[in-house]
GROMACS .gro file of C-alpha atoms in nm:
model
  216
    1MET     CA    1   0.049  -3.060   0.039
    2ALA     CA    2   0.152  -2.696   0.074
    3ASP     CA    3   0.515  -2.613   0.011
    4PRO     CA    4   0.735  -2.566   0.318
    5ILE     CA    5   0.835  -2.215   0.423
    6PRO     CA    6   1.214  -2.201   0.466
    7ILE     CA    7   1.350  -2.025   0.772
    8TYR     CA    8   1.686  -2.015   0.944
    9LEU     CA    9   1.784  -1.987   1.309
   10GLU     CA   10   2.063  -1.760   1.426
   11THR     CA   11   2.146  -1.868   1.779
   12GLY     CA   12   2.358  -1.673   2.024
   13SER     CA   13   2.427  -1.747   2.389
   14LYS     CA   14   2.126  -1.547   2.511
   15ARG     CA   15   1.896  -1.502   2.212
   16THR     CA   16   1.784  -1.673   1.892
   17PHE     CA   17   1.648  -1.513   1.578
   18ALA     CA   18   1.410  -1.706   1.354
   19CYS     CA   19   1.406  -1.546   1.010
   20SER     CA   20   1.233  -1.616   0.684
   21VAL     CA   21   1.468  -1.681   0.394
   22GLU     CA   22   1.225  -1.546   0.135
   23TRP     CA   23   1.039  -1.268   0.318
   24PRO     CA   24   1.270  -0.988   0.435
   25GLY     CA   25   1.154  -0.833   0.760
   26TRP     CA   26   0.968  -1.140   0.881
   27CYS     CA   27   1.219  -1.212   1.153
   28ARG     CA   28   1.164  -1.235   1.529
   29SER     CA   29   1.365  -1.332   1.833
   30GLY     CA   30   1.327  -1.522   2.157
   31LYS     CA   31   1.536  -1.655   2.443
   32THR     CA   32   1.531  -2.004   2.289
   33ASP     CA   33   1.498  -2.149   1.940
   34GLN     CA   34   1.139  -2.252   2.012
   35ALA     CA   35   1.050  -1.911   2.153
   36ALA     CA   36   1.190  -1.743   1.842
   37VAL     CA   37   0.988  -1.968   1.611
   38GLU     CA   38   0.674  -1.901   1.814
   39ALA     CA   39   0.737  -1.526   1.790
   40LEU     CA   40   0.782  -1.559   1.414
   41LEU     CA   41   0.448  -1.740   1.385
   42GLU     CA   42   0.279  -1.477   1.601
   43ALA     CA   43   0.410  -1.200   1.374
   44ALA     CA   44   0.288  -1.365   1.053
   45PRO     CA   45  -0.048  -1.176   1.036
   46ARG     CA   46   0.132  -0.846   1.088
   47TYR     CA   47   0.385  -0.924   0.820
   48ALA     CA   48   0.109  -1.036   0.581
   49GLU     CA   49  -0.015  -0.674   0.579
   50VAL     CA   50   0.326  -0.560   0.455
   51ALA     CA   51   0.337  -0.830   0.188
   52ARG     CA   52  -0.009  -0.728   0.064
   53ALA     CA   53   0.100  -0.365   0.045
   54ALA     CA   54   0.390  -0.481  -0.174
   55HIS     CA   55   0.142  -0.679  -0.390
   56LYS     CA   56   0.302  -1.010  -0.294
   57ARG     CA   57   0.109  -1.324  -0.208
   58PHE     CA   58   0.209  -1.419   0.145
   59PRO     CA   59   0.161  -1.789   0.223
   60LYS     CA   60  -0.077  -1.933   0.477
   61VAL     CA   61   0.143  -1.990   0.779
   62ASP     CA   62   0.134  -2.260   1.042
   63ALA     CA   63   0.401  -2.435   1.248
   64ASP     CA   64   0.400  -2.748   1.033
   65ARG     CA   65   0.499  -2.551   0.723
   66LEU     CA   66   0.805  -2.387   0.873
   67GLU     CA   67   1.122  -2.569   0.771
   68VAL     CA   68   1.455  -2.485   0.934
   69VAL     CA   69   1.700  -2.499   0.643
   70GLU     CA   70   2.001  -2.354   0.821
   71ARG     CA   71   2.135  -2.300   1.173
   72ILE     CA   72   2.381  -2.016   1.216
   73PRO     CA   73   2.593  -1.949   1.526
   74GLY     CA   74   2.522  -1.598   1.647
   75ASN     CA   75   2.750  -1.343   1.807
   76GLY     CA   76   2.737  -1.045   2.042
   77THR     CA   77   2.513  -0.855   1.802
   78THR     CA   78   2.267  -1.145   1.806
   79ASP     CA   79   2.255  -1.137   2.185
   80PHE     CA   80   2.228  -0.757   2.184
   81GLY     CA   81   1.914  -0.785   1.972
   82ALA     CA   82   1.978  -0.781   1.596
   83PRO     CA   83   2.014  -1.054   1.333
   84ALA     CA   84   2.386  -1.036   1.258
   85LYS     CA   85   2.470  -1.310   1.010
   86ALA     CA   86   2.395  -1.371   0.644
   87ALA     CA   87   2.241  -1.703   0.549
   88LYS     CA   88   2.383  -1.927   0.277
   89ALA     CA   89   2.095  -1.830   0.050
   90ASP     CA   90   2.205  -1.466   0.077
   91LEU     CA   91   2.524  -1.548  -0.111
   92GLU     CA   92   2.344  -1.673  -0.421
   93PRO     CA   93   2.336  -1.430  -0.717
   94LEU     CA   94   2.016  -1.232  -0.767
   95ASP     CA   95   1.867  -1.136  -1.100
   96ARG     CA   96   1.687  -0.809  -1.160
   97SER     CA   97   1.344  -0.949  -1.072
   98GLY     CA   98   1.476  -1.091  -0.746
   99VAL     CA   99   1.622  -0.758  -0.641
  100THR     CA  100   1.303  -0.575  -0.739
  101ARG     CA  101   1.103  -0.811  -0.519
  102LEU     CA  102   1.330  -0.734  -0.225
  103THR     CA  103   1.307  -0.359  -0.272
  104ASP     CA  104   0.929  -0.379  -0.315
  105LEU     CA  105   0.904  -0.545   0.026
  106LEU     CA  106   1.150  -0.302   0.184
  107SER     CA  107   0.952  -0.009   0.045
  108ALA     CA  108   0.631  -0.160   0.184
  109ALA     CA  109   0.798  -0.185   0.525
  110TRP     CA  110   0.889   0.183   0.507
  111GLU     CA  111   0.534   0.271   0.409
  112HIS     CA  112   0.401   0.070   0.701
  113LEU     CA  113   0.633   0.249   0.943
  114ASP     CA  114   0.525   0.589   0.811
  115GLN     CA  115   0.158   0.498   0.849
  116VAL     CA  116   0.214   0.379   1.205
  117VAL     CA  117   0.408   0.693   1.295
  118ALA     CA  118   0.139   0.918   1.145
  119GLY     CA  119  -0.126   0.755   1.362
  120ALA     CA  120   0.072   0.726   1.684
  121PRO     CA  121   0.083   0.971   1.975
  122ALA     CA  122   0.403   1.168   2.025
  123GLU     CA  123   0.452   1.014   2.368
  124LEU     CA  124   0.457   0.635   2.388
  125ARG     CA  125   0.386   0.419   2.690
  126LYS     CA  126   0.698   0.362   2.895
  127GLY     CA  127   0.820   0.041   3.049
  128PRO     CA  128   0.763  -0.054   3.414
  129ARG     CA  129   1.073   0.144   3.514
  130GLY     CA  130   0.988   0.444   3.299
  131GLY     CA  131   1.228   0.359   3.020
  132GLY     CA  132   1.177   0.371   2.646
  133ARG     CA  133   1.181   0.619   2.360
  134ASP     CA  134   0.897   0.830   2.229
  135ARG     CA  135   0.766   0.816   1.873
  136ASP     CA  136   1.000   1.063   1.703
  137GLU     CA  137   1.302   0.925   1.886
  138VAL     CA  138   1.222   0.578   1.756
  139TYR     CA  139   1.180   0.712   1.402
  140ARG     CA  140   1.508   0.905   1.429
  141HIS     CA  141   1.681   0.587   1.545
  142VAL     CA  142   1.554   0.399   1.239
  143LEU     CA  143   1.685   0.670   1.005
  144ALA     CA  144   2.023   0.675   1.179
  145ALA     CA  145   2.053   0.297   1.159
  146GLU     CA  146   1.966   0.293   0.788
  147THR     CA  147   2.233   0.554   0.723
  148ALA     CA  148   2.484   0.316   0.883
  149TYR     CA  149   2.337   0.012   0.707
  150ALA     CA  150   2.372   0.188   0.372
  151ARG     CA  151   2.747   0.211   0.423
  152SER     CA  152   2.755  -0.166   0.460
  153ILE     CA  153   2.655  -0.195   0.094
  154GLY     CA  154   2.887   0.082  -0.018
  155VAL     CA  155   2.636   0.368  -0.015
  156LYS     CA  156   2.719   0.692   0.166
  157LEU     CA  157   2.412   0.902   0.237
  158GLY     CA  158   2.342   1.186   0.477
  159GLU     CA  159   2.090   1.111   0.751
  160PRO     CA  160   1.759   1.288   0.682
  161SER     CA  161   1.573   1.475   0.954
  162VAL     CA  162   1.263   1.322   1.107
  163GLY     CA  163   1.029   1.594   0.984
  164ASP     CA  164   1.173   1.632   0.634
  165LYS     CA  165   0.951   1.407   0.423
  166ALA     CA  166   1.118   1.506   0.095
  167ALA     CA  167   1.463   1.426   0.230
  168ILE     CA  168   1.345   1.090   0.366
  169ALA     CA  169   1.187   1.003   0.030
  170GLY     CA  170   1.507   1.100  -0.151
  171PHE     CA  171   1.718   0.899   0.093
  172ARG     CA  172   1.505   0.590   0.040
  173LYS     CA  173   1.504   0.627  -0.338
  174ALA     CA  174   1.882   0.654  -0.343
  175LEU     CA  175   1.907   0.345  -0.127
  176VAL     CA  176   1.667   0.145  -0.346
  177ASP     CA  177   1.848   0.258  -0.663
  178SER     CA  178   2.181   0.145  -0.516
  179ILE     CA  179   2.038  -0.192  -0.414
  180GLN     CA  180   1.896  -0.247  -0.762
  181GLU     CA  181   2.227  -0.151  -0.925
  182ALA     CA  182   2.398  -0.418  -0.716
  183ALA     CA  183   2.191  -0.700  -0.869
  184GLY     CA  184   2.413  -0.996  -0.953
  185LYS     CA  185   2.726  -0.835  -0.812
  186PRO     CA  186   2.929  -0.966  -0.517
  187PRO     CA  187   2.944  -0.760  -0.195
  188ARG     CA  188   3.192  -0.474  -0.195
  189GLY     CA  189   3.492  -0.559   0.020
  190LYS     CA  190   3.363  -0.667   0.358
  191GLY     CA  191   3.016  -0.535   0.280
  192TRP     CA  192   2.686  -0.710   0.334
  193PRO     CA  193   2.525  -0.929   0.068
  194ILE     CA  194   2.220  -0.750  -0.070
  195PRO     CA  195   1.960  -1.005   0.051
  196TYR     CA  196   2.096  -0.985   0.405
  197ALA     CA  197   2.115  -0.605   0.391
  198VAL     CA  198   1.750  -0.581   0.284
  199ARG     CA  199   1.645  -0.836   0.547
  200ARG     CA  200   1.829  -0.643   0.820
  201MET     CA  201   1.679  -0.311   0.711
  202ALA     CA  202   1.325  -0.445   0.676
  203TRP     CA  203   1.350  -0.626   1.010
  204HIS     CA  204   1.464  -0.309   1.184
  205VAL     CA  205   1.191  -0.097   1.025
  206LEU     CA  206   0.914  -0.341   1.116
  207ASP     CA  207   1.051  -0.418   1.461
  208HIS     CA  208   1.020  -0.051   1.551
  209ALA     CA  209   0.693   0.001   1.365
  210TRP     CA  210   0.540  -0.278   1.573
  211GLU     CA  211   0.703  -0.137   1.887
  212ILE     CA  212   0.533   0.196   1.822
  213GLN     CA  213   0.200   0.023   1.762
  214ASP     CA  214   0.230  -0.178   2.082
  215LYS     CA  215   0.319   0.127   2.291
  216SER     CA  216   0.062   0.366   2.144
   0.00000   0.00000   0.00000
């Protein structure tokens, strides 16, 4: 029998996130717990591409293998549309190899976003009421969010410009280096645990990469 795939559910009053414990970025939401799990299953083939790019063996996924190992009460951020809480597993110490695995997957998520952006039109399809951001606005939003996320693990970095590939590469290297240096250390002050920080960053990167794909 194949090993179960641990996930957790973060449930707010309006939205639930179903997130993989072991695969940062494989995290989707829905209006109910069941809808979130179904969205997670639907995203598995997309996430598998990221895992392959990171040279990680992604498991064969089906509903019977998913095991809910924790249920977390959400908050306003959950309902707004972002996974807001660390799981119990995020508080366990990480060795160097564990941190390297996380940063490999985060880097693969970045690479996937860059590939999607390079192949997408500048103007994306708008919603039924004409709302929504275009490609570069989405990319700029991701960079701005990561600048804020970095502060949550004690890293202060300047936000790179959308068109400055060298600055973006330097920003990401500095972030990865800081994550790797934090291996085995507790969060700074009220900062985020490293596994949660990487999961939040990778989720945000892939959420918007897939948004760009879907609206291209």
